[in-house]
Tab-separated table of N, CA and C in Angstrom:
chain	number	residue	atom	x	y	z
A	1	VAL	N	-101.968	30.124	-123.964
A	1	VAL	CA	-102.761	28.924	-123.808
A	1	VAL	C	-102.540	28.051	-125.032
A	2	GLU	N	-102.128	26.844	-124.841
A	2	GLU	CA	-101.920	25.903	-125.935
A	2	GLU	C	-103.221	25.155	-126.187
A	3	VAL	N	-103.730	25.258	-127.405
A	3	VAL	CA	-104.980	24.582	-127.755
A	3	VAL	C	-104.701	23.219	-128.370
A	4	GLY	N	-103.603	23.076	-129.072
A	4	GLY	CA	-103.294	21.808	-129.723
A	4	GLY	C	-104.180	21.600	-130.939
A	5	HIS	N	-104.469	20.347	-131.250
A	5	HIS	CA	-105.244	20.040	-132.447
A	5	HIS	C	-106.543	19.304	-132.132
A	6	ALA	N	-107.059	19.453	-130.918
A	6	ALA	CA	-108.369	18.871	-130.599
A	6	ALA	C	-109.394	19.510	-131.518
A	7	PRO	N	-110.418	18.759	-131.944
A	7	PRO	CA	-111.409	19.328	-132.861
A	7	PRO	C	-112.140	20.537	-132.270
A	8	VAL	N	-112.397	20.509	-130.949
A	8	VAL	CA	-113.111	21.599	-130.284
A	8	VAL	C	-112.506	21.814	-128.906
A	9	ALA	N	-112.316	23.075	-128.528
A	9	ALA	CA	-111.878	23.440	-127.177
A	9	ALA	C	-112.813	24.532	-126.684
A	10	VAL	N	-113.356	24.350	-125.461
A	10	VAL	CA	-114.361	25.278	-124.926
A	10	VAL	C	-113.762	26.131	-123.810
A	11	PHE	N	-113.956	27.463	-123.931
A	11	PHE	CA	-113.649	28.413	-122.858
A	11	PHE	C	-114.869	28.494	-121.949
A	12	GLY	N	-114.660	28.581	-120.636
A	12	GLY	CA	-115.786	28.793	-119.742
A	12	GLY	C	-115.415	28.665	-118.280
A	13	ARG	N	-116.406	28.923	-117.418
A	13	ARG	CA	-116.222	28.827	-115.967
A	13	ARG	C	-116.457	27.419	-115.435
A	14	SER	N	-117.027	26.535	-116.242
A	14	SER	CA	-117.312	25.170	-115.811
A	14	SER	C	-116.024	24.428	-115.487
A	15	VAL	N	-116.098	23.525	-114.526
A	15	VAL	CA	-114.924	22.709	-114.195
A	15	VAL	C	-114.580	21.767	-115.340
A	16	THR	N	-115.500	21.559	-116.268
A	16	THR	CA	-115.234	20.688	-117.413
A	16	THR	C	-114.741	21.462	-118.641
A	17	ALA	N	-114.602	22.777	-118.537
A	17	ALA	CA	-114.129	23.584	-119.667
A	17	ALA	C	-112.695	23.193	-120.016
A	18	ASP	N	-112.418	23.135	-121.306
A	18	ASP	CA	-111.057	22.826	-121.760
A	18	ASP	C	-110.105	23.974	-121.445
A	19	LEU	N	-110.634	25.205	-121.530
A	19	LEU	CA	-109.856	26.422	-121.293
A	19	LEU	C	-110.566	27.235	-120.222
A	20	PRO	N	-110.254	26.976	-118.940
A	20	PRO	CA	-110.974	27.628	-117.851
A	20	PRO	C	-110.727	29.133	-117.789
A	21	CYS	N	-111.776	29.859	-117.488
A	21	CYS	CA	-111.715	31.313	-117.311
A	21	CYS	C	-112.698	31.656	-116.210
A	22	GLU	N	-112.201	32.135	-115.086
A	22	GLU	CA	-113.037	32.315	-113.909
A	22	GLU	C	-113.595	33.720	-113.739
A	23	HIS	N	-113.566	34.542	-114.771
A	23	HIS	CA	-114.117	35.888	-114.675
A	23	HIS	C	-115.633	35.814	-114.498
A	24	ALA	N	-116.200	36.703	-113.674
A	24	ALA	CA	-117.632	36.679	-113.377
A	24	ALA	C	-118.515	36.856	-114.607
A	25	SER	N	-118.024	37.509	-115.646
A	25	SER	CA	-118.833	37.748	-116.846
A	25	SER	C	-118.727	36.620	-117.880
A	26	VAL	N	-117.969	35.586	-117.559
A	26	VAL	CA	-117.804	34.462	-118.471
A	26	VAL	C	-118.793	33.367	-118.102
A	27	SER	N	-119.516	32.875	-119.097
A	27	SER	CA	-120.498	31.805	-118.889
A	27	SER	C	-119.804	30.468	-118.628
A	28	ARG	N	-120.569	29.494	-118.120
A	28	ARG	CA	-119.994	28.170	-117.852
A	28	ARG	C	-119.438	27.544	-119.129
A	29	ALA	N	-120.161	27.665	-120.227
A	29	ALA	CA	-119.673	27.264	-121.555
A	29	ALA	C	-119.838	28.503	-122.428
A	30	HIS	N	-118.778	29.246	-122.622
A	30	HIS	CA	-118.851	30.598	-123.178
A	30	HIS	C	-118.574	30.646	-124.682
A	31	CYS	N	-117.462	30.071	-125.090
A	31	CYS	CA	-117.002	30.194	-126.478
A	31	CYS	C	-116.203	28.944	-126.822
A	32	ALA	N	-116.307	28.520	-128.072
A	32	ALA	CA	-115.541	27.351	-128.519
A	32	ALA	C	-114.567	27.747	-129.617
A	33	LEU	N	-113.423	27.089	-129.619
A	33	LEU	CA	-112.492	27.154	-130.737
A	33	LEU	C	-112.652	25.844	-131.488
A	34	VAL	N	-112.893	25.947	-132.783
A	34	VAL	CA	-113.178	24.768	-133.600
A	34	VAL	C	-112.137	24.657	-134.703
A	35	HIS	N	-111.444	23.513	-134.744
A	35	HIS	CA	-110.499	23.223	-135.824
A	35	HIS	C	-111.256	22.525	-136.942
A	36	HIS	N	-111.157	23.046	-138.150
A	36	HIS	CA	-111.746	22.393	-139.316
A	36	HIS	C	-110.705	21.492	-139.968
A	37	ALA	N	-111.161	20.529	-140.732
A	37	ALA	CA	-110.260	19.602	-141.413
A	37	ALA	C	-109.301	20.340	-142.351
A	38	SER	N	-109.722	21.503	-142.826
A	38	SER	CA	-108.877	22.309	-143.725
A	38	SER	C	-107.682	22.920	-143.008
A	39	GLY	N	-107.697	22.875	-141.659
A	39	GLY	CA	-106.632	23.500	-140.877
A	39	GLY	C	-107.014	24.858	-140.334
A	40	ALA	N	-108.138	25.394	-140.786
A	40	ALA	CA	-108.601	26.699	-140.304
A	40	ALA	C	-109.121	26.575	-138.874
A	41	LEU	N	-109.033	27.680	-138.133
A	41	LEU	CA	-109.516	27.745	-136.759
A	41	LEU	C	-110.651	28.761	-136.689
A	42	TYR	N	-111.741	28.385	-136.041
A	42	TYR	CA	-112.919	29.245	-135.925
A	42	TYR	C	-113.273	29.448	-134.462
A	43	ALA	N	-113.838	30.628	-134.158
A	43	ALA	CA	-114.409	30.909	-132.843
A	43	ALA	C	-115.923	30.875	-132.980
A	44	VAL	N	-116.588	30.302	-131.959
A	44	VAL	CA	-118.041	30.219	-131.946
A	44	VAL	C	-118.526	30.613	-130.558
A	45	ASP	N	-119.327	31.680	-130.476
A	45	ASP	CA	-119.937	32.057	-129.202
A	45	ASP	C	-121.050	31.056	-128.902
A	46	LEU	N	-121.087	30.545	-127.675
A	46	LEU	CA	-122.058	29.523	-127.294
A	46	LEU	C	-123.257	30.127	-126.573
A	47	SER	N	-123.811	31.196	-127.156
A	47	SER	CA	-124.954	31.924	-126.570
A	47	SER	C	-124.628	32.463	-125.182
A	48	SER	N	-123.412	32.974	-125.030
A	48	SER	CA	-122.997	33.538	-123.744
A	48	SER	C	-123.792	34.812	-123.437
A	49	THR	N	-123.953	35.093	-122.166
A	49	THR	CA	-124.705	36.272	-121.747
A	49	THR	C	-123.983	37.564	-122.104
A	50	HIS	N	-122.668	37.610	-121.897
A	50	HIS	CA	-121.910	38.849	-122.067
A	50	HIS	C	-121.078	38.899	-123.346
A	51	GLY	N	-121.204	37.907	-124.202
A	51	GLY	CA	-120.594	37.952	-125.521
A	51	GLY	C	-119.146	37.516	-125.604
A	52	SER	N	-118.772	37.158	-126.818
A	52	SER	CA	-117.392	36.858	-127.202
A	52	SER	C	-117.041	37.837	-128.311
A	53	PHE	N	-115.780	38.252	-128.345
A	53	PHE	CA	-115.365	39.305	-129.275
A	53	PHE	C	-114.077	38.914	-129.975
A	54	VAL	N	-114.011	39.155	-131.278
A	54	VAL	CA	-112.782	38.997	-132.042
A	54	VAL	C	-112.424	40.372	-132.573
A	55	ASN	N	-111.263	40.859	-132.152
A	55	ASN	CA	-110.794	42.195	-132.541
A	55	ASN	C	-111.846	43.264	-132.238
A	56	GLY	N	-112.534	43.111	-131.099
A	56	GLY	CA	-113.518	44.100	-130.652
A	56	GLY	C	-114.905	43.935	-131.238
A	57	GLN	N	-115.092	43.023	-132.192
A	57	GLN	CA	-116.395	42.810	-132.816
A	57	GLN	C	-117.108	41.656	-132.112
A	58	ARG	N	-118.332	41.920	-131.640
A	58	ARG	CA	-119.095	40.882	-130.958
A	58	ARG	C	-119.525	39.795	-131.943
A	59	LEU	N	-119.347	38.544	-131.534
A	59	LEU	CA	-119.752	37.412	-132.363
A	59	LEU	C	-121.242	37.146	-132.193
A	60	LEU	N	-121.882	36.777	-133.272
A	60	LEU	CA	-123.266	36.332	-133.189
A	60	LEU	C	-123.279	34.924	-132.596
A	61	PRO	N	-124.274	34.607	-131.763
A	61	PRO	CA	-124.320	33.265	-131.168
A	61	PRO	C	-124.337	32.173	-132.243
A	62	HIS	N	-123.510	31.173	-132.054
A	62	HIS	CA	-123.421	29.968	-132.886
A	62	HIS	C	-122.956	30.218	-134.318
A	63	ALA	N	-122.494	31.412	-134.635
A	63	ALA	CA	-121.951	31.698	-135.969
A	63	ALA	C	-120.435	31.513	-135.921
A	64	GLU	N	-119.891	30.756	-136.862
A	64	GLU	CA	-118.451	30.543	-136.908
A	64	GLU	C	-117.752	31.758	-137.500
A	65	VAL	N	-116.694	32.210	-136.828
A	65	VAL	CA	-115.875	33.313	-137.320
A	65	VAL	C	-114.454	32.784	-137.463
A	66	ARG	N	-113.946	32.836	-138.685
A	66	ARG	CA	-112.595	32.324	-138.929
A	66	ARG	C	-111.567	33.226	-138.254
A	67	LEU	N	-110.634	32.586	-137.551
A	67	LEU	CA	-109.565	33.314	-136.872
A	67	LEU	C	-108.314	33.305	-137.734
A	68	ARG	N	-107.609	34.408	-137.666
A	68	ARG	CA	-106.357	34.544	-138.407
A	68	ARG	C	-105.239	34.897	-137.433
A	69	GLU	N	-104.027	34.660	-137.863
A	69	GLU	CA	-102.848	34.986	-137.060
A	69	GLU	C	-102.939	36.426	-136.567
A	70	GLY	N	-102.752	36.623	-135.257
A	70	GLY	CA	-102.767	37.961	-134.674
A	70	GLY	C	-104.130	38.434	-134.193
A	71	ASP	N	-105.219	37.715	-134.525
A	71	ASP	CA	-106.545	38.097	-134.017
A	71	ASP	C	-106.552	38.029	-132.499
A	72	ARG	N	-107.411	38.861	-131.901
A	72	ARG	CA	-107.526	38.920	-130.439
A	72	ARG	C	-108.931	38.523	-130.023
A	73	LEU	N	-109.011	37.500	-129.180
A	73	LEU	CA	-110.280	36.993	-128.672
A	73	LEU	C	-110.457	37.449	-127.234
A	74	THR	N	-111.599	38.051	-126.918
A	74	THR	CA	-111.925	38.421	-125.538
A	74	THR	C	-113.285	37.837	-125.195
A	75	LEU	N	-113.482	37.580	-123.901
A	75	LEU	CA	-114.701	36.943	-123.406
A	75	LEU	C	-115.384	37.839	-122.387
A	76	GLY	N	-116.669	38.148	-122.631
A	76	GLY	CA	-117.422	38.964	-121.689
A	76	GLY	C	-116.727	40.285	-121.407
A	77	ALA	N	-116.747	40.689	-120.143
A	77	ALA	CA	-116.124	41.946	-119.728
A	77	ALA	C	-114.682	41.756	-119.246
A	78	SER	N	-114.158	40.549	-119.396
A	78	SER	CA	-112.789	40.276	-118.980
A	78	SER	C	-111.818	41.114	-119.816
A	79	THR	N	-110.768	41.609	-119.183
A	79	THR	CA	-109.753	42.370	-119.913
A	79	THR	C	-108.668	41.453	-120.479
A	80	ARG	N	-108.741	40.164	-120.188
A	80	ARG	CA	-107.762	39.203	-120.713
A	80	ARG	C	-108.014	39.019	-122.205
A	81	GLU	N	-106.938	39.087	-122.985
A	81	GLU	CA	-107.020	38.862	-124.420
A	81	GLU	C	-106.257	37.589	-124.767
A	82	TYR	N	-106.819	36.821	-125.663
A	82	TYR	CA	-106.160	35.636	-126.191
A	82	TYR	C	-105.764	35.957	-127.622
A	83	VAL	N	-104.463	35.983	-127.890
A	83	VAL	CA	-103.962	36.336	-129.213
A	83	VAL	C	-103.698	35.035	-129.969
A	84	ILE	N	-104.228	34.975	-131.188
A	84	ILE	CA	-104.107	33.775	-132.007
A	84	ILE	C	-102.733	33.740	-132.672
A	85	LEU	N	-101.979	32.682	-132.389
A	85	LEU	CA	-100.638	32.513	-132.946
A	85	LEU	C	-100.481	31.083	-133.467
A	86	GLY	N	-99.556	30.893	-134.353
A	86	GLY	CA	-99.186	29.557	-134.801
A	86	GLY	C	-100.116	28.922	-135.806
A	87	LEU	N	-100.832	29.725	-136.578
A	87	LEU	CA	-101.723	29.146	-137.586
A	87	LEU	C	-101.016	28.880	-138.907
A	88	GLY	N	-99.848	29.451	-139.083
A	88	GLY	CA	-99.161	29.353	-140.368
A	88	GLY	C	-98.343	28.164	-140.562
Protein backbone atom coordinates (compact mmCIF):
# COMPACT_ATOMS: atom_id res chain seq x y z
CA VAL A 1 0.00 0.00 0.00
CA GLU A 2 1.50 3.33 -1.03
CA VAL A 3 0.82 6.02 1.57
CA GLY A 4 2.74 8.85 -0.07
CA HIS A 5 3.33 12.05 1.88
CA ALA A 6 -0.21 13.04 2.91
CA PRO A 7 -0.14 14.38 6.49
CA VAL A 8 -2.66 11.72 7.63
CA ALA A 9 -3.95 8.48 6.09
CA VAL A 10 -6.77 6.53 7.79
CA PHE A 11 -7.27 2.75 7.70
CA GLY A 12 -10.88 1.61 8.08
CA ARG A 13 -14.06 0.06 6.70
CA SER A 14 -15.62 3.43 5.83
CA VAL A 15 -16.00 4.28 2.15
CA THR A 16 -14.12 7.50 2.96
CA ALA A 17 -11.09 5.68 4.44
CA ASP A 18 -7.81 6.47 2.70
CA LEU A 19 -6.69 2.85 3.18
CA PRO A 20 -9.76 0.60 3.00
CA CYS A 21 -9.82 -2.64 4.97
CA GLU A 22 -13.03 -4.65 4.88
CA HIS A 23 -12.29 -7.15 7.66
CA ALA A 24 -15.21 -7.52 10.12
CA SER A 25 -12.99 -6.65 13.11
CA VAL A 26 -11.83 -3.35 11.59
CA SER A 27 -13.67 -0.20 12.66
CA ARG A 28 -14.97 2.38 10.17
CA ALA A 29 -12.09 4.68 11.21
CA HIS A 30 -9.62 2.29 12.82
CA CYS A 31 -6.05 3.60 12.73
CA ALA A 32 -4.22 6.58 11.27
CA LEU A 33 -0.74 6.95 9.85
CA VAL A 34 0.57 10.42 10.62
CA HIS A 35 3.54 12.05 8.89
CA HIS A 36 5.34 14.59 11.07
CA ALA A 37 7.24 17.54 9.64
CA SER A 38 10.44 15.84 10.85
CA GLY A 39 9.81 13.02 8.36
CA ALA A 40 8.90 10.49 11.04
CA LEU A 41 5.83 8.29 10.59
CA TYR A 42 3.50 7.47 13.49
CA ALA A 43 0.58 5.07 13.97
CA VAL A 44 -2.41 6.19 16.04
CA ASP A 45 -5.26 3.89 17.06
CA LEU A 46 -8.55 5.79 16.68
CA SER A 47 -10.30 4.12 19.65
CA SER A 48 -10.99 1.01 17.58
CA THR A 49 -12.96 -1.79 19.20
CA HIS A 50 -10.50 -4.59 18.35
CA GLY A 51 -7.23 -2.65 18.52
CA SER A 52 -4.27 -1.77 16.34
CA PHE A 53 -0.94 -3.51 16.83
CA VAL A 54 2.67 -2.69 15.98
CA ASN A 55 4.93 -5.74 16.11
CA GLY A 56 2.26 -7.53 18.19
CA GLN A 57 1.97 -4.76 20.82
CA ARG A 58 -1.49 -3.22 21.17
CA LEU A 59 -1.53 0.56 20.77
CA LEU A 60 -3.20 2.73 23.36
CA PRO A 61 -6.06 4.78 21.87
CA HIS A 62 -4.91 8.15 20.49
CA ALA A 63 -1.27 7.62 21.55
CA GLU A 64 1.28 8.15 18.77
CA VAL A 65 3.72 5.28 18.22
CA ARG A 66 6.69 6.02 16.00
CA LEU A 67 7.10 3.52 13.17
CA ARG A 68 10.45 2.31 11.96
CA GLU A 69 11.57 0.48 8.85
CA GLY A 70 10.41 -3.15 9.03
CA ASP A 71 7.69 -2.61 11.69
CA ARG A 72 4.51 -4.62 11.17
CA LEU A 73 1.09 -3.03 11.62
CA THR A 74 -2.00 -5.21 12.08
CA LEU A 75 -5.62 -4.15 12.58
CA GLY A 76 -8.12 -5.97 14.79
CA ALA A 77 -8.23 -9.72 14.23
CA SER A 78 -7.21 -9.43 10.58
CA THR A 79 -4.24 -11.60 9.61
CA ARG A 80 -3.13 -9.00 7.03
CA GLU A 81 0.12 -7.29 8.00
CA TYR A 82 1.30 -3.95 6.71
CA VAL A 83 5.10 -3.80 6.72
CA ILE A 84 6.63 -0.34 6.96
CA LEU A 85 9.14 0.30 4.16
CA GLY A 86 10.80 3.30 2.57
CA LEU A 87 11.38 5.49 5.61
CA GLY A 88 15.10 5.87 5.01
